Tab-separated table of C-alpha atoms and ligand atoms in Angstrom:
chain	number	residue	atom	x	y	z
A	137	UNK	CA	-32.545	-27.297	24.946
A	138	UNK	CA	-33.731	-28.955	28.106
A	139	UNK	CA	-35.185	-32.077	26.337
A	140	UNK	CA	-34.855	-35.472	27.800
A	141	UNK	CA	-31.645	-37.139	27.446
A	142	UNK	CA	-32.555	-40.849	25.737
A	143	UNK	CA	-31.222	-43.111	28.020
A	144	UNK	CA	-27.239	-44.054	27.467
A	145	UNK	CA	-26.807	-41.151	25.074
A	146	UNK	CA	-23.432	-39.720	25.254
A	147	UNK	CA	-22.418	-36.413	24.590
A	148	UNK	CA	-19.042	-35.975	25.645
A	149	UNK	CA	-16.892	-39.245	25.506
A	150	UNK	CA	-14.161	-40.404	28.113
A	151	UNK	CA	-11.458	-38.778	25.326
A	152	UNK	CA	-13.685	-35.072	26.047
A	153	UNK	CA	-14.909	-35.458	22.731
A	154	UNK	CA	-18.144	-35.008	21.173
A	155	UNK	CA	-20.582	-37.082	19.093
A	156	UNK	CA	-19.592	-35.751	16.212
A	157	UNK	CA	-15.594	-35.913	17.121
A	158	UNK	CA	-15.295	-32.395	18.244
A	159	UNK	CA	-13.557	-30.914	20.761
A	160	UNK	CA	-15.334	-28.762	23.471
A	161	UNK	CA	-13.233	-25.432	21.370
A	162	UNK	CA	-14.099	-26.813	17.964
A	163	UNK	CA	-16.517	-24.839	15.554
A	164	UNK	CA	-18.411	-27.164	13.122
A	165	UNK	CA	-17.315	-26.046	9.480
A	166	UNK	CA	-18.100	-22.788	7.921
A	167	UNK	CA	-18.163	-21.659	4.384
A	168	UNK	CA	-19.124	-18.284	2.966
A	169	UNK	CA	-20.249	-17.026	-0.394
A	170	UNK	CA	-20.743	-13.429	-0.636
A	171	UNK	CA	-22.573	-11.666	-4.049
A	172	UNK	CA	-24.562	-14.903	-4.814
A	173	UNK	CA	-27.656	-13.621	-6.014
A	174	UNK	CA	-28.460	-11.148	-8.775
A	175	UNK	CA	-31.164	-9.594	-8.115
A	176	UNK	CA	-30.032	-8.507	-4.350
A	177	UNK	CA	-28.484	-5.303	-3.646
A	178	UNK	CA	-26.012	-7.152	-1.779
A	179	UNK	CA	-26.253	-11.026	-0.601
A	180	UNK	CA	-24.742	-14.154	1.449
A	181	UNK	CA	-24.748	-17.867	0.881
A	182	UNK	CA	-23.116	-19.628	4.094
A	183	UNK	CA	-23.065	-23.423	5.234
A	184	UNK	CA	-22.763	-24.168	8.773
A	185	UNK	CA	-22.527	-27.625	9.900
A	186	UNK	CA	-25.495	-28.846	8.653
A	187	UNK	CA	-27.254	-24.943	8.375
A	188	UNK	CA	-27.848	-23.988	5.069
A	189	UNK	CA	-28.508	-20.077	4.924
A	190	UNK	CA	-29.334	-17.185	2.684
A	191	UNK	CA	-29.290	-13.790	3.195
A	192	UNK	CA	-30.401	-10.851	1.129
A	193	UNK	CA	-30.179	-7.311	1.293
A	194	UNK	CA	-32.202	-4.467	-0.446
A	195	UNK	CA	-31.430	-0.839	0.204
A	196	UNK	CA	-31.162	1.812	1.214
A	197	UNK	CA	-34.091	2.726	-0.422
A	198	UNK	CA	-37.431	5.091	0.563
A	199	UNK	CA	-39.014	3.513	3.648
A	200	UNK	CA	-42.587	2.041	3.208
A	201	UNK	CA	-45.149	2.264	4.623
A	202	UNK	CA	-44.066	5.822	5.228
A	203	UNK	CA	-45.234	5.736	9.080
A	204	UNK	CA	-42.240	3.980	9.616
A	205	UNK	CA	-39.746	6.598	8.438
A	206	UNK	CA	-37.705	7.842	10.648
A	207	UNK	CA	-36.468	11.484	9.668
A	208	UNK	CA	-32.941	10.989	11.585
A	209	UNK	CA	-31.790	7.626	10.300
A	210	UNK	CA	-32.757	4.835	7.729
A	211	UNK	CA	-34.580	1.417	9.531
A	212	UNK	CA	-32.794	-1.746	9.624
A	213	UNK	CA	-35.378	-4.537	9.155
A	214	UNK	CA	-34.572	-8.039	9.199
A	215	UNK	CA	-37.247	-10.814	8.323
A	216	UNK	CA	-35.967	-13.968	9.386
A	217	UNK	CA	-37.671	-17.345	7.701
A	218	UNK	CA	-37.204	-20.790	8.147
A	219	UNK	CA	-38.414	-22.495	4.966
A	220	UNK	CA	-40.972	-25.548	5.553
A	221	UNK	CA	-38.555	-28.116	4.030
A	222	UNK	CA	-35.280	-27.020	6.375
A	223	UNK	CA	-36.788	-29.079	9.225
A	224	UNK	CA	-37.300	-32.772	10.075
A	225	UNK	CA	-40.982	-32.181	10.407
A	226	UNK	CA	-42.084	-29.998	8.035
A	227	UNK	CA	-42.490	-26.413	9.131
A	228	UNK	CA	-45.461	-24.464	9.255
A	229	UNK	CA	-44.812	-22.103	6.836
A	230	UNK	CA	-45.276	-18.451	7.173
A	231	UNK	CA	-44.160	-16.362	10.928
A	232	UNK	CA	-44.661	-17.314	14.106
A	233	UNK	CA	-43.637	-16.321	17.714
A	234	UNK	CA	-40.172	-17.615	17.337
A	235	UNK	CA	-39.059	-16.546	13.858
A	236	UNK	CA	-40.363	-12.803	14.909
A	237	UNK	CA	-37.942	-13.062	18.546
A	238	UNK	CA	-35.107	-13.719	15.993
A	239	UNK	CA	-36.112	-11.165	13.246
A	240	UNK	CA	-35.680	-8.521	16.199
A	241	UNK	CA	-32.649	-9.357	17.648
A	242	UNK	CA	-30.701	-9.698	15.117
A	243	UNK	CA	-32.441	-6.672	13.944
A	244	UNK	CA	-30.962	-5.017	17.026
A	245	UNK	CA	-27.497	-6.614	16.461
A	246	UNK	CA	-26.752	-5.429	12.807
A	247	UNK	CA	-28.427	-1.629	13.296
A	248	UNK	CA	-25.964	-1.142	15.636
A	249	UNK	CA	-23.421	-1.127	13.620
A	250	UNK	CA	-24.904	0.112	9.965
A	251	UNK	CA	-24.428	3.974	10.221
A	252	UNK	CA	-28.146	4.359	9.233
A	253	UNK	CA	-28.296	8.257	10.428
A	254	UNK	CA	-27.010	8.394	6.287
A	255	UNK	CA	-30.077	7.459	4.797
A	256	UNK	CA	-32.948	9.122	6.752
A	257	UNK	CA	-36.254	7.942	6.207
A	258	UNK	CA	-34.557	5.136	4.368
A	259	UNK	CA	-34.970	1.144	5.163
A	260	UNK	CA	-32.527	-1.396	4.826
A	261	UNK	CA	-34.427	-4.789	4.337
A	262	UNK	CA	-32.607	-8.062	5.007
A	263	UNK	CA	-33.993	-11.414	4.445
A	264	UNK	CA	-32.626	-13.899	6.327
A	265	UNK	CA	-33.919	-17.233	4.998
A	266	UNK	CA	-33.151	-20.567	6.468
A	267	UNK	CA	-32.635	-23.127	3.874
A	268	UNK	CA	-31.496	-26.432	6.135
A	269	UNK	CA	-31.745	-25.871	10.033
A	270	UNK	CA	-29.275	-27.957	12.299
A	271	UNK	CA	-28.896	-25.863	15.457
A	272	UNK	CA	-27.441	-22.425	15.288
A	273	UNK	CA	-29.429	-20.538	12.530
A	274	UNK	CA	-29.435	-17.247	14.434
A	275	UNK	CA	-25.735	-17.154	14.813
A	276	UNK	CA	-25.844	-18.515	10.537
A	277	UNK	CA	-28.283	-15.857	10.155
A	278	UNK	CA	-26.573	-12.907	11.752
A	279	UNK	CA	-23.021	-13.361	10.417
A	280	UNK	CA	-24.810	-13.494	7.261
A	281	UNK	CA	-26.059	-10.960	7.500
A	282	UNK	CA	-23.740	-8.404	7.716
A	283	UNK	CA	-21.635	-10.284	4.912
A	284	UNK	CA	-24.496	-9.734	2.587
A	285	UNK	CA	-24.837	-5.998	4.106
A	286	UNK	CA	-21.212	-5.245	3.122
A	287	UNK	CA	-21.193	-6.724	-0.243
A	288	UNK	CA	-24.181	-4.266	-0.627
A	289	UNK	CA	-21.831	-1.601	0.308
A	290	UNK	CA	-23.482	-0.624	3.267
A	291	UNK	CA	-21.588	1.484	5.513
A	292	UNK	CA	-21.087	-0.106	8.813
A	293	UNK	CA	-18.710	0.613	11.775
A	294	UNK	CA	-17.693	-3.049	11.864
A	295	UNK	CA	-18.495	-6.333	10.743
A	296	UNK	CA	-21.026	-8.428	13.263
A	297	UNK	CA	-20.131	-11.700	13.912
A	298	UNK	CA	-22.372	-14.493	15.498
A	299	UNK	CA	-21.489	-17.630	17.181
A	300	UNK	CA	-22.564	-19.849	20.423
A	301	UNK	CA	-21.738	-21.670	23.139
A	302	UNK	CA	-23.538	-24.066	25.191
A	303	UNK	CA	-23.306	-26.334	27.904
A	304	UNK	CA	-23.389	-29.877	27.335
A	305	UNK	CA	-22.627	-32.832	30.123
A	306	UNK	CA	-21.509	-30.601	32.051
A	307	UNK	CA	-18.934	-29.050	30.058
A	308	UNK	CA	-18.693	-26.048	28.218
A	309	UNK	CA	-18.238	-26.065	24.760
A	310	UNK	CA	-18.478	-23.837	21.615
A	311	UNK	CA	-21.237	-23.905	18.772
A	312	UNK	CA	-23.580	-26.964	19.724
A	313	UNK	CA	-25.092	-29.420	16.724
A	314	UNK	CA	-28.701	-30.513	16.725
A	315	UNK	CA	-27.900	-32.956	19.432
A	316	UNK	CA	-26.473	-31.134	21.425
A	317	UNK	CA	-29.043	-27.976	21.436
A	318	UNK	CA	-31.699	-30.835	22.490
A	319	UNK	CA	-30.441	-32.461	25.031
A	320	UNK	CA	-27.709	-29.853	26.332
A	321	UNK	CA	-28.091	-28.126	29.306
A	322	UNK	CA	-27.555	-24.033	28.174
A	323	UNK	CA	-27.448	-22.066	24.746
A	324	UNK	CA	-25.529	-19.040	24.948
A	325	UNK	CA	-25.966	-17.302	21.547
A	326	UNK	CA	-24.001	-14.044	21.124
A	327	UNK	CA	-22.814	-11.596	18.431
A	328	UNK	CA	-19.389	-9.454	18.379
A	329	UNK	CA	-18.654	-6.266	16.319
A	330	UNK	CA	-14.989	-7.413	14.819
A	331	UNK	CA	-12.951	-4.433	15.774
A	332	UNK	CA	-14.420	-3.051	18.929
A	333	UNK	CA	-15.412	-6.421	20.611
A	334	UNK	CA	-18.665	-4.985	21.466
A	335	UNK	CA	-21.045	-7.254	22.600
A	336	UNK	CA	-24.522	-6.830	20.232
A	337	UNK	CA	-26.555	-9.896	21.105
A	338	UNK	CA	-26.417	-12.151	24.099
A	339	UNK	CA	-28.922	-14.618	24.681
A	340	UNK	CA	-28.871	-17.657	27.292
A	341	UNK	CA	-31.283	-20.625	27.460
A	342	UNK	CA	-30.552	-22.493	30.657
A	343	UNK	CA	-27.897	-22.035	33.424
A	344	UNK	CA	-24.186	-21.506	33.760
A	345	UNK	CA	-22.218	-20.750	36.699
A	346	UNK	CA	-19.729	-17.211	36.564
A	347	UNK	CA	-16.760	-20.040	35.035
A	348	UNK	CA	-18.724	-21.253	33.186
A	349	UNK	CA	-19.730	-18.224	32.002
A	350	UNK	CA	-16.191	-16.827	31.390
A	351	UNK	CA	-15.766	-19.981	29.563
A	352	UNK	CA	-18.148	-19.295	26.993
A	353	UNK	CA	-17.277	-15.519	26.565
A	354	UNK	CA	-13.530	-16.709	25.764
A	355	UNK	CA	-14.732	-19.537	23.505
A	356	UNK	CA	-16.603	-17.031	21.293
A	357	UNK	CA	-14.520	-14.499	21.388
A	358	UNK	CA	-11.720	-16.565	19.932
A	359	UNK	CA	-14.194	-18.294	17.609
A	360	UNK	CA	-16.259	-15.128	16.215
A	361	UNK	CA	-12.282	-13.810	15.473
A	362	UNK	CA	-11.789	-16.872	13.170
A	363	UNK	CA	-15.553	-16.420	11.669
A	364	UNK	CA	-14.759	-13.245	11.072
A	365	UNK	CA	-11.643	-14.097	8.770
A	366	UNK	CA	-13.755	-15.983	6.747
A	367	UNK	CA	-16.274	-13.120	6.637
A	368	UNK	CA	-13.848	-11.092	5.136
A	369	UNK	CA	-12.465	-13.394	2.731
A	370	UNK	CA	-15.566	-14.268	1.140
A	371	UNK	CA	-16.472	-10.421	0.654
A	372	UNK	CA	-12.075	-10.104	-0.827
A	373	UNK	CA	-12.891	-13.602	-3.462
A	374	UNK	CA	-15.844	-11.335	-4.708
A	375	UNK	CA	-14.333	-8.439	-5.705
A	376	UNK	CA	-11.437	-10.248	-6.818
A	377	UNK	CA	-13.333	-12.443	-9.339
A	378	UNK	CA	-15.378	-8.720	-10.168
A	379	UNK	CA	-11.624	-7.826	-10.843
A	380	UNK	CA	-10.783	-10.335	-13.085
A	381	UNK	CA	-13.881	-10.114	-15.013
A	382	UNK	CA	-13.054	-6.579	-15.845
A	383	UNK	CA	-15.593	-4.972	-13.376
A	384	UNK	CA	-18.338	-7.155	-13.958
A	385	UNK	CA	-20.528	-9.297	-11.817
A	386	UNK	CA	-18.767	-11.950	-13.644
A	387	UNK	CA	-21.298	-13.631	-15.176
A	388	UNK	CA	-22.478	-11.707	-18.041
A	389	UNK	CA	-19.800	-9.587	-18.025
A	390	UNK	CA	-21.840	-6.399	-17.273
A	391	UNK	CA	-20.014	-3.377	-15.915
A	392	UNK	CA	-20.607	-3.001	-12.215
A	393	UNK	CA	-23.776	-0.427	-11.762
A	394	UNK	CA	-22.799	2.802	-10.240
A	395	UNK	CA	-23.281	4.858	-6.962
A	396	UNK	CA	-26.974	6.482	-6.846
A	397	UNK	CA	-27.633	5.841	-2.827
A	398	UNK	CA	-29.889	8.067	-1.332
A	399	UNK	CA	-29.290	11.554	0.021
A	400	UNK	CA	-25.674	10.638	0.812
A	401	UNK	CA	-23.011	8.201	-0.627
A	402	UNK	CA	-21.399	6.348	1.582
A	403	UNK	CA	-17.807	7.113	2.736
A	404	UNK	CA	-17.167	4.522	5.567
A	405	UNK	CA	-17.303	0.930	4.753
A	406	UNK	CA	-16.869	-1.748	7.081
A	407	UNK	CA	-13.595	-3.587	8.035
A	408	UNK	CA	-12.682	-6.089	5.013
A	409	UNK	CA	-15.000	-5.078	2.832
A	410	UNK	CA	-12.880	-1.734	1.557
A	411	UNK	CA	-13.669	-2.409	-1.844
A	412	UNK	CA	-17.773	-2.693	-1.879
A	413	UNK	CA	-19.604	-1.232	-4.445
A	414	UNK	CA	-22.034	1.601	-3.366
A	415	UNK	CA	-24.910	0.714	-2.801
A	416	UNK	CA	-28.289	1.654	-5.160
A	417	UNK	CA	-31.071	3.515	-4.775
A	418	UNK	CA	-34.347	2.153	-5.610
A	419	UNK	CA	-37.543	3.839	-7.108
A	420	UNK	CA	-39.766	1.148	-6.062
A	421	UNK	CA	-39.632	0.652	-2.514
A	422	UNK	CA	-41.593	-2.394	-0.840
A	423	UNK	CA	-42.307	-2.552	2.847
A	424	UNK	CA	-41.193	-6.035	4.773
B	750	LIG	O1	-31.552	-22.304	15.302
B	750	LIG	P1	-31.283	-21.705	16.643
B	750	LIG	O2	-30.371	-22.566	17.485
B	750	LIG	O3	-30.824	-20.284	16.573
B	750	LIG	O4	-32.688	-21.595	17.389
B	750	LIG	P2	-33.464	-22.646	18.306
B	750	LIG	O5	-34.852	-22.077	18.466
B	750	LIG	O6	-32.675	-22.943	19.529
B	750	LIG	O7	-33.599	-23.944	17.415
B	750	LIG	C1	-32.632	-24.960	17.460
B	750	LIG	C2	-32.859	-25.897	16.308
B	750	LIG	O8	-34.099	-26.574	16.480
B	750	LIG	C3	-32.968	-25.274	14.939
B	750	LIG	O9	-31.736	-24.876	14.384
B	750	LIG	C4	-33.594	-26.397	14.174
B	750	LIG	O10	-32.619	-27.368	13.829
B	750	LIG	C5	-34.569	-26.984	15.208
B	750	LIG	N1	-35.929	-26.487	14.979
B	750	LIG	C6	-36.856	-27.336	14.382
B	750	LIG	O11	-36.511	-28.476	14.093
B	750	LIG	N2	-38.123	-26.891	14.095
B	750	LIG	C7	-38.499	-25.624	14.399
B	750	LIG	N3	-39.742	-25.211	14.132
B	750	LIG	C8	-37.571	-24.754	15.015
B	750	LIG	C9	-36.299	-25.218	15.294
């Protein structure tokens, strides 16, 4: 964001369209897997444009290191990662400044919703991990996220969805490629909870005036609603193919493991995923 525009580059055409033939209202295209990886309590695969994201979820299981329990209500902890070979430029491997801003807020986005006063003194780790980068990996990384915490049959009061908006020649337009995130003028990441509308992450990297700003608001709305769809289809083609595989995770045609989650099974689940499997309990708990 903010970067010099090379000279003659064009971002919006005469037509209003973009350089990749969007329209200012058009999301680049989305596809979600949701129960992809063994191993994972509950997990995400989900291609964004050109984002390629995984997300993982363990839990709820005993918190470590125990100074970080919290008596009242399990801890949400999200590591967000940006493998060294999703860049251009190879990334420096390991955390830094700006992977630990995003580990937080989308932190803050999905505890808000996960009804962690359940599973006191519990975590919930999620692993975000960034697999191809083209602009938008927080907004990959959150909606995720939360498919990856329903399919691990987390109870949550709705699903978060993530999406942005931006501001590029002058116009306002909805989830910005590479290109665009350079040499744009604003980034306007936010995150919705499906049912209530609530707003659980709001970022903004440059300026917008109060139209534009309504602009962007509607543009996501409408846009996390359509994300969201897709959210819950991915977690419905699960269980369906758990379904037809008589129960099993439809591989090795193992019976689904039962419930065993902490101090209290979960009774809520979140909207489109009414089907999860409980989540597990684990004896060996590893801190983040
Ligand atoms: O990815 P997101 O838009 O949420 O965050 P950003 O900090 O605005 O980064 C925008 C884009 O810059 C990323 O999606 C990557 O494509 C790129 N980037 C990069 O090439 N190298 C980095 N170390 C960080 C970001």
């Amino acid at each position: 964001m903010g970067g010099k525009k090379p000279e003659g580059m064009v971002l919006i055409n005469d037509q209003g369209l973009r350089a990749d033939g969007r329209r200012p209202d058009q999301l680049r295209n989305i596809k979600i897997e949701a129960g992809v990886l063994k191993q994972a309590d509950g997990s995400c695969y989900l291609e964004w444009g050109g984002n390629k994201v995984m997300a993982a979820v363990y839990g709820p299981r005993e918190c470590h290191p125990r100074h970080d329990q919290d008596p009242t209500k399990a801890r949400v902890r999200v590591r967000y990662n940006m493998a060294a070979f999703s860049v251009s430029d190879r990334k420096r491997p390991g955390p830094d400044r700006r992977s630990q801003e995003i580990s937080k807020i989308s932190s803050e986005a999905l505890e808000h919703v996960v009804l962690a006063s359940l599973y006191p003194r519990n975590a919930i780790d999620v692993f975000i991990e960034i697999l191809e980068a083209e602009a938008g990996t927080r907004c990959a990384g959150v909606t995720a996220a939360a498919v990856a915490l329903a399919d691990a049959g987390i109870p949550m009061k709705g699903m978060v969805t993530s999406v942005a908006a931006g501001k590029i020649d002058g116009v306002v337009c909805l989830d910005l490629s590479r290109e665009e995130d350079n040499f744009g003028e604003t980034d306007f990441p936010i995150a919705y909870v499906s049912n209530t509308k609530e707003i659980v992450l709001l970022q903004q990297d440059g300026h917008f005036t109060p139209a534009d700003m309504d602009r962007a608001l509607e543009l996501t709305q409408k846009a996390a609603e359509e994300i969201y769809e897709l959210q819950k289809q991915a977690l419905l083609r699960k269980y369906e193919k758990l379904a037809q595989n008589g129960g099993g995770d439809g591989d090795d045609g193992e019976p689904a493991q039962p419930a065993a989650a902490s101090d209290a099974a979960p009774e809520a689940a979140p909207e489109g995923a009414s089907d999860a499997a409980p989540a597990e309990a684990h004896d060996e708990p590893e801190a983040i």
